[in-house]
mmCIF file of N, CA and C and ligand atoms in Angstrom:
data_model
loop_
_atom_site.group_PDB
_atom_site.id
_atom_site.type_symbol
_atom_site.label_atom_id
_atom_site.label_comp_id
_atom_site.label_asym_id
_atom_site.label_seq_id
_atom_site.Cartn_x
_atom_site.Cartn_y
_atom_site.Cartn_z
ATOM 1 N N MET A 170 24.192 -17.956 4.604
ATOM 2 C CA MET A 170 23.465 -17.844 3.036
ATOM 3 C C MET A 170 22.617 -19.152 3.243
ATOM 4 N N GLU A 171 21.151 -19.000 2.590
ATOM 5 C CA GLU A 171 20.261 -19.807 2.512
ATOM 6 C C GLU A 171 20.566 -21.057 1.765
ATOM 7 N N ASP A 172 20.202 -22.235 2.217
ATOM 8 C CA ASP A 172 20.349 -23.578 1.784
ATOM 9 C C ASP A 172 21.958 -23.616 1.569
ATOM 10 N N CYS A 173 22.686 -23.435 2.217
ATOM 11 C CA CYS A 173 24.177 -23.982 2.208
ATOM 12 C C CYS A 173 24.398 -24.690 3.440
ATOM 13 N N ILE A 174 24.798 -25.765 3.082
ATOM 14 C CA ILE A 174 24.651 -27.079 4.315
ATOM 15 C C ILE A 174 25.859 -26.381 5.285
ATOM 16 N N PHE A 175 26.675 -25.851 4.867
ATOM 17 C CA PHE A 175 27.908 -25.148 5.848
ATOM 18 C C PHE A 175 27.360 -24.032 6.576
ATOM 19 N N CYS A 176 26.696 -23.143 6.005
ATOM 20 C CA CYS A 176 26.316 -22.004 6.819
ATOM 21 C C CYS A 176 25.128 -22.541 7.825
ATOM 22 N N LYS A 177 24.784 -23.692 7.532
ATOM 23 C CA LYS A 177 23.944 -24.509 8.719
ATOM 24 C C LYS A 177 24.446 -24.905 9.505
ATOM 25 N N ILE A 178 25.496 -25.514 9.398
ATOM 26 C CA ILE A 178 26.346 -25.764 10.707
ATOM 27 C C ILE A 178 26.991 -24.671 11.506
ATOM 28 N N VAL A 179 27.369 -23.586 10.545
ATOM 29 C CA VAL A 179 27.832 -22.387 11.277
ATOM 30 C C VAL A 179 26.553 -22.093 12.233
ATOM 31 N N SER A 180 25.344 -21.945 11.935
ATOM 32 C CA SER A 180 24.587 -21.379 12.789
ATOM 33 C C SER A 180 23.795 -22.133 13.641
ATOM 34 N N GLY A 181 23.989 -23.657 13.616
ATOM 35 C CA GLY A 181 23.648 -24.528 14.595
ATOM 36 C C GLY A 181 22.658 -25.154 14.059
ATOM 37 N N GLU A 182 21.948 -24.799 12.809
ATOM 38 C CA GLU A 182 20.900 -25.500 12.471
ATOM 39 C C GLU A 182 20.894 -26.991 11.955
ATOM 40 N N ILE A 183 22.241 -27.215 11.352
ATOM 41 C CA ILE A 183 22.303 -28.866 11.205
ATOM 42 C C ILE A 183 23.430 -29.077 12.395
ATOM 43 N N PRO A 184 23.441 -30.305 12.867
ATOM 44 C CA PRO A 184 24.701 -30.543 13.672
ATOM 45 C C PRO A 184 25.838 -31.159 13.108
ATOM 46 N N ALA A 185 26.767 -31.143 13.629
ATOM 47 C CA ALA A 185 28.272 -31.447 13.642
ATOM 48 C C ALA A 185 29.031 -31.795 14.630
ATOM 49 N N LYS A 186 30.217 -32.600 14.284
ATOM 50 C CA LYS A 186 31.128 -32.836 15.494
ATOM 51 C C LYS A 186 32.161 -31.385 15.324
ATOM 52 N N LYS A 187 31.835 -30.823 16.067
ATOM 53 C CA LYS A 187 32.591 -29.766 16.158
ATOM 54 C C LYS A 187 34.019 -29.918 16.811
ATOM 55 N N LEU A 188 35.306 -29.370 16.547
ATOM 56 C CA LEU A 188 36.591 -29.774 17.186
ATOM 57 C C LEU A 188 37.259 -28.230 17.440
ATOM 58 N N TYR A 189 36.737 -27.291 16.705
ATOM 59 C CA TYR A 189 37.276 -26.064 17.284
ATOM 60 C C TYR A 189 36.187 -24.966 16.413
ATOM 61 N N GLU A 190 36.374 -23.846 17.108
ATOM 62 C CA GLU A 190 35.385 -22.582 16.932
ATOM 63 C C GLU A 190 36.065 -21.409 17.359
ATOM 64 N N ASP A 191 35.906 -20.443 16.714
ATOM 65 C CA ASP A 191 36.377 -19.083 16.961
ATOM 66 C C ASP A 191 35.366 -17.803 16.302
ATOM 67 N N ASP A 192 35.762 -16.663 16.278
ATOM 68 C CA ASP A 192 34.722 -15.651 15.618
ATOM 69 C C ASP A 192 34.879 -15.750 14.385
ATOM 70 N N LYS A 193 35.701 -16.237 13.966
ATOM 71 C CA LYS A 193 35.998 -16.409 12.060
ATOM 72 C C LYS A 193 35.979 -17.768 11.669
ATOM 73 N N ALA A 194 35.891 -18.692 12.305
ATOM 74 C CA ALA A 194 36.112 -20.270 11.747
ATOM 75 C C ALA A 194 35.554 -21.032 12.656
ATOM 76 N N ILE A 195 35.205 -22.475 11.662
ATOM 77 C CA ILE A 195 35.020 -23.440 12.753
ATOM 78 C C ILE A 195 35.395 -24.661 12.040
ATOM 79 N N ALA A 196 35.808 -25.995 12.859
ATOM 80 C CA ALA A 196 36.270 -27.170 11.974
ATOM 81 C C ALA A 196 35.495 -27.851 12.838
ATOM 82 N N PHE A 197 35.379 -28.926 12.057
ATOM 83 C CA PHE A 197 34.215 -30.584 12.375
ATOM 84 C C PHE A 197 34.804 -31.550 11.458
ATOM 85 N N GLU A 198 34.204 -32.591 12.079
ATOM 86 C CA GLU A 198 34.595 -33.737 11.648
ATOM 87 C C GLU A 198 33.553 -34.012 10.135
ATOM 88 N N ASP A 199 34.449 -34.478 9.135
ATOM 89 C CA ASP A 199 33.833 -34.831 7.763
ATOM 90 C C ASP A 199 32.858 -35.841 8.002
ATOM 91 N N LEU A 200 31.755 -35.762 7.635
ATOM 92 C CA LEU A 200 30.444 -36.756 7.663
ATOM 93 C C LEU A 200 30.851 -37.875 6.959
ATOM 94 N N ASN A 201 31.854 -37.949 6.208
ATOM 95 C CA ASN A 201 32.090 -39.587 5.225
ATOM 96 C C ASN A 201 33.611 -39.412 5.058
ATOM 97 N N PRO A 202 34.643 -39.571 6.380
ATOM 98 C CA PRO A 202 35.721 -39.465 6.400
ATOM 99 C C PRO A 202 36.688 -40.772 5.176
ATOM 100 N N LYS A 203 37.718 -39.991 4.655
ATOM 101 C CA LYS A 203 38.552 -40.772 3.531
ATOM 102 C C LYS A 203 39.619 -41.049 4.365
ATOM 103 N N ALA A 204 40.015 -40.370 5.386
ATOM 104 C CA ALA A 204 41.272 -41.045 6.267
ATOM 105 C C ALA A 204 40.991 -41.101 7.675
ATOM 106 N N PRO A 205 41.784 -41.726 8.412
ATOM 107 C CA PRO A 205 41.705 -42.143 10.063
ATOM 108 C C PRO A 205 41.401 -40.274 10.624
ATOM 109 N N VAL A 206 41.990 -39.464 10.160
ATOM 110 C CA VAL A 206 41.677 -38.047 10.397
ATOM 111 C C VAL A 206 40.920 -37.001 9.114
ATOM 112 N N HIS A 207 40.002 -36.874 9.488
ATOM 113 C CA HIS A 207 39.327 -35.969 8.070
ATOM 114 C C HIS A 207 38.639 -34.686 8.677
ATOM 115 N N ILE A 208 39.167 -33.757 8.690
ATOM 116 C CA ILE A 208 38.571 -32.510 9.601
ATOM 117 C C ILE A 208 38.625 -31.381 8.378
ATOM 118 N N LEU A 209 37.043 -31.031 8.431
ATOM 119 C CA LEU A 209 36.757 -29.451 7.659
ATOM 120 C C LEU A 209 36.737 -28.411 8.464
ATOM 121 N N ILE A 210 37.815 -27.187 7.877
ATOM 122 C CA ILE A 210 37.964 -26.178 8.490
ATOM 123 C C ILE A 210 37.641 -24.965 7.671
ATOM 124 N N ILE A 211 36.333 -24.404 7.968
ATOM 125 C CA ILE A 211 35.259 -23.547 7.028
ATOM 126 C C ILE A 211 35.744 -21.895 7.821
ATOM 127 N N PRO A 212 35.446 -20.999 6.982
ATOM 128 C CA PRO A 212 35.362 -19.681 7.438
ATOM 129 C C PRO A 212 33.469 -19.501 7.905
ATOM 130 N N LYS A 213 33.344 -18.656 8.714
ATOM 131 C CA LYS A 213 31.768 -18.729 9.064
ATOM 132 C C LYS A 213 31.425 -17.529 8.215
ATOM 133 N N LYS A 214 32.378 -17.030 7.379
ATOM 134 C CA LYS A 214 31.528 -15.879 6.251
ATOM 135 C C LYS A 214 31.465 -17.031 4.869
ATOM 136 N N HIS A 215 30.385 -16.840 4.128
ATOM 137 C CA HIS A 215 30.278 -17.405 3.406
ATOM 138 C C HIS A 215 30.875 -16.954 1.818
ATOM 139 N N LEU A 216 32.055 -18.127 1.221
ATOM 140 C CA LEU A 216 32.536 -17.859 0.294
ATOM 141 C C LEU A 216 32.127 -18.982 -0.483
ATOM 142 N N ALA A 217 31.544 -19.200 -1.885
ATOM 143 C CA ALA A 217 30.979 -20.295 -2.466
ATOM 144 C C ALA A 217 32.546 -21.209 -2.722
ATOM 145 N N THR A 218 33.479 -20.542 -3.301
ATOM 146 C CA THR A 218 34.655 -21.354 -3.628
ATOM 147 C C THR A 218 35.749 -20.522 -3.443
ATOM 148 N N SER A 219 37.098 -20.980 -3.391
ATOM 149 C CA SER A 219 38.417 -20.104 -2.754
ATOM 150 C C SER A 219 38.603 -19.256 -4.062
ATOM 151 N N LEU A 220 37.875 -19.401 -5.038
ATOM 152 C CA LEU A 220 38.054 -17.929 -6.148
ATOM 153 C C LEU A 220 37.414 -16.879 -5.583
ATOM 154 N N GLU A 221 36.244 -16.902 -4.542
ATOM 155 C CA GLU A 221 35.697 -15.856 -4.281
ATOM 156 C C GLU A 221 36.507 -14.897 -3.127
ATOM 157 N N ALA A 222 37.481 -15.720 -2.828
ATOM 158 C CA ALA A 222 38.235 -14.744 -1.642
ATOM 159 C C ALA A 222 39.135 -13.805 -2.317
ATOM 160 N N LYS A 223 38.822 -12.480 -1.442
ATOM 161 C CA LYS A 223 39.272 -11.225 -1.979
ATOM 162 C C LYS A 223 40.536 -10.909 -1.190
ATOM 163 N N GLU A 224 41.181 -9.684 -1.377
ATOM 164 C CA GLU A 224 42.338 -8.708 -0.803
ATOM 165 C C GLU A 224 41.787 -8.908 0.860
ATOM 166 N N GLU A 225 40.450 -8.522 0.595
ATOM 167 C CA GLU A 225 39.990 -8.420 2.196
ATOM 168 C C GLU A 225 39.959 -9.570 3.165
ATOM 169 N N ASP A 226 40.086 -10.990 2.086
ATOM 170 C CA ASP A 226 39.860 -12.094 2.990
ATOM 171 C C ASP A 226 41.230 -12.624 3.584
ATOM 172 N N LYS A 227 42.451 -11.904 2.958
ATOM 173 C CA LYS A 227 43.825 -12.485 3.009
ATOM 174 C C LYS A 227 43.913 -12.846 4.402
ATOM 175 N N GLY A 228 43.742 -12.038 5.258
ATOM 176 C CA GLY A 228 44.122 -12.515 6.842
ATOM 177 C C GLY A 228 43.139 -13.910 7.150
ATOM 178 N N LEU A 229 41.763 -13.945 6.566
ATOM 179 C CA LEU A 229 41.126 -15.114 7.020
ATOM 180 C C LEU A 229 41.697 -16.135 6.541
ATOM 181 N N MET A 230 42.093 -16.500 5.243
ATOM 182 C CA MET A 230 42.755 -17.204 4.632
ATOM 183 C C MET A 230 43.930 -17.845 5.339
ATOM 184 N N GLY A 231 44.634 -16.898 5.903
ATOM 185 C CA GLY A 231 45.792 -17.365 6.860
ATOM 186 C C GLY A 231 45.413 -17.878 8.003
ATOM 187 N N HIS A 232 44.324 -17.154 8.378
ATOM 188 C CA HIS A 232 43.951 -17.906 9.948
ATOM 189 C C HIS A 232 43.339 -19.498 9.590
ATOM 190 N N LEU A 233 42.694 -19.543 8.492
ATOM 191 C CA LEU A 233 42.288 -21.020 8.326
ATOM 192 C C LEU A 233 43.279 -21.976 8.301
ATOM 193 N N PHE A 234 44.398 -21.445 7.486
ATOM 194 C CA PHE A 234 45.836 -22.243 7.597
ATOM 195 C C PHE A 234 46.354 -22.486 9.091
ATOM 196 N N LEU A 235 46.723 -21.843 9.755
ATOM 197 C CA LEU A 235 46.818 -21.592 11.007
ATOM 198 C C LEU A 235 46.076 -22.652 11.998
ATOM 199 N N THR A 236 44.731 -22.633 11.683
ATOM 200 C CA THR A 236 43.831 -23.194 12.334
ATOM 201 C C THR A 236 44.185 -25.016 11.831
ATOM 202 N N ALA A 237 44.164 -25.080 10.533
ATOM 203 C CA ALA A 237 44.383 -26.318 10.285
ATOM 204 C C ALA A 237 46.024 -26.724 11.011
ATOM 205 N N ASN A 238 47.234 -26.136 11.053
ATOM 206 C CA ASN A 238 48.281 -26.555 11.788
ATOM 207 C C ASN A 238 47.761 -26.840 13.415
ATOM 208 N N LYS A 239 47.117 -26.028 13.929
ATOM 209 C CA LYS A 239 46.854 -26.499 15.324
ATOM 210 C C LYS A 239 46.160 -27.698 15.413
ATOM 211 N N LEU A 240 45.139 -27.811 14.494
ATOM 212 C CA LEU A 240 44.530 -29.290 14.499
ATOM 213 C C LEU A 240 45.442 -30.392 14.478
ATOM 214 N N ALA A 241 46.214 -30.227 13.270
ATOM 215 C CA ALA A 241 46.877 -31.370 13.108
ATOM 216 C C ALA A 241 47.953 -31.786 14.277
ATOM 217 N N GLN A 242 48.376 -30.604 14.755
ATOM 218 C CA GLN A 242 49.142 -30.888 16.092
ATOM 219 C C GLN A 242 48.379 -31.819 17.211
ATOM 220 N N GLU A 243 47.152 -30.940 17.278
ATOM 221 C CA GLU A 243 46.190 -31.569 18.278
ATOM 222 C C GLU A 243 45.844 -33.041 18.202
ATOM 223 N N LYS A 244 45.961 -33.304 16.685
ATOM 224 C CA LYS A 244 45.435 -34.831 16.360
ATOM 225 C C LYS A 244 46.625 -35.553 16.129
ATOM 226 N N GLY A 245 48.015 -34.979 16.549
ATOM 227 C CA GLY A 245 49.066 -36.006 16.195
ATOM 228 C C GLY A 245 49.563 -36.333 14.906
ATOM 229 N N ILE A 246 48.970 -35.737 14.065
ATOM 230 C CA ILE A 246 49.659 -36.066 12.557
ATOM 231 C C ILE A 246 50.539 -35.209 12.015
ATOM 232 N N ASP A 247 51.051 -34.192 12.911
ATOM 233 C CA ASP A 247 51.743 -33.022 12.481
ATOM 234 C C ASP A 247 53.128 -33.735 11.861
ATOM 235 N N ARG A 248 53.589 -34.847 12.942
ATOM 236 C CA ARG A 248 55.208 -35.243 12.485
ATOM 237 C C ARG A 248 54.840 -36.297 11.257
ATOM 238 N N SER A 249 54.035 -37.400 11.253
ATOM 239 C CA SER A 249 53.557 -38.110 10.426
ATOM 240 C C SER A 249 53.495 -37.438 9.171
ATOM 241 N N GLY A 250 52.608 -36.561 9.017
ATOM 242 C CA GLY A 250 52.322 -35.529 7.694
ATOM 243 C C GLY A 250 50.851 -35.604 7.468
ATOM 244 N N PHE A 251 50.437 -34.895 6.972
ATOM 245 C CA PHE A 251 48.976 -34.598 6.519
ATOM 246 C C PHE A 251 48.825 -34.147 5.013
ATOM 247 N N ARG A 252 47.556 -33.815 4.486
ATOM 248 C CA ARG A 252 47.558 -33.068 3.217
ATOM 249 C C ARG A 252 46.559 -32.002 3.843
ATOM 250 N N LEU A 253 46.359 -30.777 3.196
ATOM 251 C CA LEU A 253 45.148 -30.030 3.305
ATOM 252 C C LEU A 253 45.112 -29.566 1.782
ATOM 253 N N VAL A 254 43.706 -29.881 1.698
ATOM 254 C CA VAL A 254 42.927 -29.871 0.381
ATOM 255 C C VAL A 254 41.912 -28.736 0.207
ATOM 256 N N VAL A 255 42.056 -27.887 -1.064
ATOM 257 C CA VAL A 255 40.636 -26.964 -1.247
ATOM 258 C C VAL A 255 40.558 -27.755 -2.406
ATOM 259 N N ASN A 256 39.160 -28.266 -2.592
ATOM 260 C CA ASN A 256 38.723 -28.577 -3.924
ATOM 261 C C ASN A 256 37.839 -27.233 -4.434
ATOM 262 N N CYS A 257 38.192 -26.779 -5.845
ATOM 263 C CA CYS A 257 37.538 -25.805 -6.450
ATOM 264 C C CYS A 257 36.926 -26.192 -7.588
ATOM 265 N N ASN A 258 35.633 -26.046 -7.537
ATOM 266 C CA ASN A 258 34.858 -26.489 -9.209
ATOM 267 C C ASN A 258 34.563 -27.805 -9.613
ATOM 268 N N GLU A 259 34.190 -27.757 -10.324
ATOM 269 C CA GLU A 259 33.690 -29.234 -11.024
ATOM 270 C C GLU A 259 34.922 -30.200 -11.469
ATOM 271 N N ASP A 260 35.707 -29.984 -11.959
ATOM 272 C CA ASP A 260 36.904 -30.762 -11.935
ATOM 273 C C ASP A 260 37.679 -31.489 -10.652
ATOM 274 N N ALA A 261 37.898 -30.564 -9.839
ATOM 275 C CA ALA A 261 38.134 -30.833 -8.621
ATOM 276 C C ALA A 261 37.466 -31.499 -7.499
ATOM 277 N N GLY A 262 35.809 -31.727 -8.214
ATOM 278 C CA GLY A 262 35.029 -32.539 -7.290
ATOM 279 C C GLY A 262 34.289 -31.787 -6.241
ATOM 280 N N GLN A 263 34.449 -30.596 -6.294
ATOM 281 C CA GLN A 263 33.777 -29.652 -5.039
ATOM 282 C C GLN A 263 32.281 -30.100 -5.325
ATOM 283 N N SER A 264 31.882 -30.351 -4.112
ATOM 284 C CA SER A 264 30.381 -30.797 -3.972
ATOM 285 C C SER A 264 29.889 -29.829 -3.101
ATOM 286 N N VAL A 265 30.320 -29.301 -1.953
ATOM 287 C CA VAL A 265 29.721 -28.317 -1.336
ATOM 288 C C VAL A 265 30.229 -26.937 -1.472
ATOM 289 N N PHE A 266 29.285 -25.956 -1.936
ATOM 290 C CA PHE A 266 29.992 -24.860 -2.286
ATOM 291 C C PHE A 266 30.037 -23.641 -1.354
ATOM 292 N N HIS A 267 30.670 -23.635 -0.156
ATOM 293 C CA HIS A 267 31.259 -22.955 1.052
ATOM 294 C C HIS A 267 32.583 -23.410 1.239
ATOM 295 N N LEU A 268 33.436 -22.504 0.949
ATOM 296 C CA LEU A 268 34.791 -23.029 1.041
ATOM 297 C C LEU A 268 35.024 -23.800 2.349
ATOM 298 N N HIS A 269 35.906 -24.695 2.047
ATOM 299 C CA HIS A 269 36.530 -25.522 2.994
ATOM 300 C C HIS A 269 37.787 -26.286 2.838
ATOM 301 N N PHE A 270 38.770 -26.197 4.148
ATOM 302 C CA PHE A 270 39.900 -27.128 3.781
ATOM 303 C C PHE A 270 39.435 -28.343 4.405
ATOM 304 N N HIS A 271 39.976 -29.548 3.681
ATOM 305 C CA HIS A 271 39.819 -30.728 4.069
ATOM 306 C C HIS A 271 41.461 -30.990 4.716
ATOM 307 N N LEU A 272 41.591 -31.219 6.000
ATOM 308 C CA LEU A 272 42.672 -31.559 6.821
ATOM 309 C C LEU A 272 42.617 -33.173 6.984
ATOM 310 N N MET A 273 43.475 -33.677 6.389
ATOM 311 C CA MET A 273 43.600 -35.130 6.268
ATOM 312 C C MET A 273 44.768 -35.920 6.421
ATOM 313 N N GLY A 274 44.738 -36.942 7.302
ATOM 314 C CA GLY A 274 46.043 -37.631 7.568
ATOM 315 C C GLY A 274 45.501 -38.956 8.584
ATOM 316 N N GLY A 275 47.149 -39.728 8.844
ATOM 317 C CA GLY A 275 46.556 -40.746 9.924
ATOM 318 C C GLY A 275 46.730 -42.296 8.976
ATOM 319 N N ARG A 276 47.172 -41.832 7.581
ATOM 320 C CA ARG A 276 47.541 -42.970 6.701
ATOM 321 C C ARG A 276 48.403 -42.262 5.745
ATOM 322 N N PHE A 277 49.042 -43.037 4.883
ATOM 323 C CA PHE A 277 49.842 -42.730 3.757
ATOM 324 C C PHE A 277 49.029 -42.341 2.559
ATOM 325 N N MET A 278 49.259 -41.317 2.144
ATOM 326 C CA MET A 278 48.198 -41.000 0.795
ATOM 327 C C MET A 278 49.125 -40.761 -0.467
ATOM 328 N N ALA A 279 48.620 -41.611 -1.356
ATOM 329 C CA ALA A 279 49.300 -41.296 -2.768
ATOM 330 C C ALA A 279 49.179 -40.102 -3.177
ATOM 331 N N TRP A 280 50.576 -39.755 -4.473
ATOM 332 C CA TRP A 280 50.511 -38.514 -5.075
ATOM 333 C C TRP A 280 51.090 -39.271 -6.506
ATOM 334 N N PRO A 281 50.393 -38.231 -7.507
ATOM 335 C CA PRO A 281 49.141 -37.450 -7.149
ATOM 336 C C PRO A 281 47.691 -38.145 -7.128
ATOM 337 N N PRO A 282 47.005 -37.193 -6.411
ATOM 338 C CA PRO A 282 45.808 -37.603 -6.189
ATOM 339 C C PRO A 282 44.794 -38.010 -7.486
ATOM 340 N N GLY A 283 44.050 -38.705 -7.263
ATOM 341 C CA GLY A 283 42.967 -39.194 -8.742
ATOM 342 C C GLY A 283 42.485 -38.443 -9.215
HETATM 343 P P1 5GP B 528 34.045 -31.361 -1.351
HETATM 344 O O1 5GP B 528 33.696 -32.636 -2.085
HETATM 345 O O2 5GP B 528 33.176 -30.084 -1.745
HETATM 346 O O3 5GP B 528 35.327 -30.794 -1.450
HETATM 347 O O4 5GP B 528 33.823 -31.625 0.207
HETATM 348 C C1 5GP B 528 32.709 -31.685 0.690
HETATM 349 C C2 5GP B 528 33.104 -32.501 1.907
HETATM 350 O O5 5GP B 528 31.742 -32.245 2.850
HETATM 351 C C3 5GP B 528 32.745 -34.147 1.712
HETATM 352 O O6 5GP B 528 34.016 -34.504 2.248
HETATM 353 C C4 5GP B 528 31.678 -34.484 2.586
HETATM 354 O O7 5GP B 528 31.718 -35.958 3.116
HETATM 355 C C5 5GP B 528 31.424 -33.585 3.547
HETATM 356 N N1 5GP B 528 29.827 -33.024 3.941
HETATM 357 C C6 5GP B 528 28.940 -32.933 3.060
HETATM 358 N N2 5GP B 528 27.716 -32.700 3.794
HETATM 359 C C7 5GP B 528 28.180 -32.670 5.168
HETATM 360 C C8 5GP B 528 27.439 -32.603 6.361
HETATM 361 O O8 5GP B 528 26.290 -32.208 6.339
HETATM 362 N N3 5GP B 528 28.113 -32.578 7.387
HETATM 363 C C9 5GP B 528 29.514 -32.863 7.580
HETATM 364 N N4 5GP B 528 30.227 -32.708 8.873
HETATM 365 N N5 5GP B 528 30.218 -33.185 6.482
HETATM 366 C C10 5GP B 528 29.470 -32.968 5.368
HETATM 367 ZN ZN1 ZN B 529 27.726 -21.271 3.497
#
């Protein structure tokens, strides 16, 4: 989609530190990490928010979850623990309107989030 930062990362127009890529998804390091491990996992398909995911996207959503598990294991934060976050719309502080999972770990995280 035009003018979407994450679509431009998918196309290679904007560089990113890619950690994983397949035909449906990519994962890359967050530009402004909030934890020692802070990875963004995104579908290649442009969905502005998690609310745009439809019945046909069920498999894709599961794929993003399993990709997060794989990366958590690769980064060695599976046993210590990690958080998977999807911010949706204004109150959650969503700033990039291309669906993304934040995979965060490597430090203790308080609950509830601020
Ligand atoms: P949101 O606030 O929408 O849930 O998260 C957006 C995330 O994208 C933020 O953590 C922000 O640091 C990250 N981000 C924004 N622009 C870029 C970029 O151009 N490259 C990378 N790697 N991360 C970005
Ligand atoms: Zn996009």
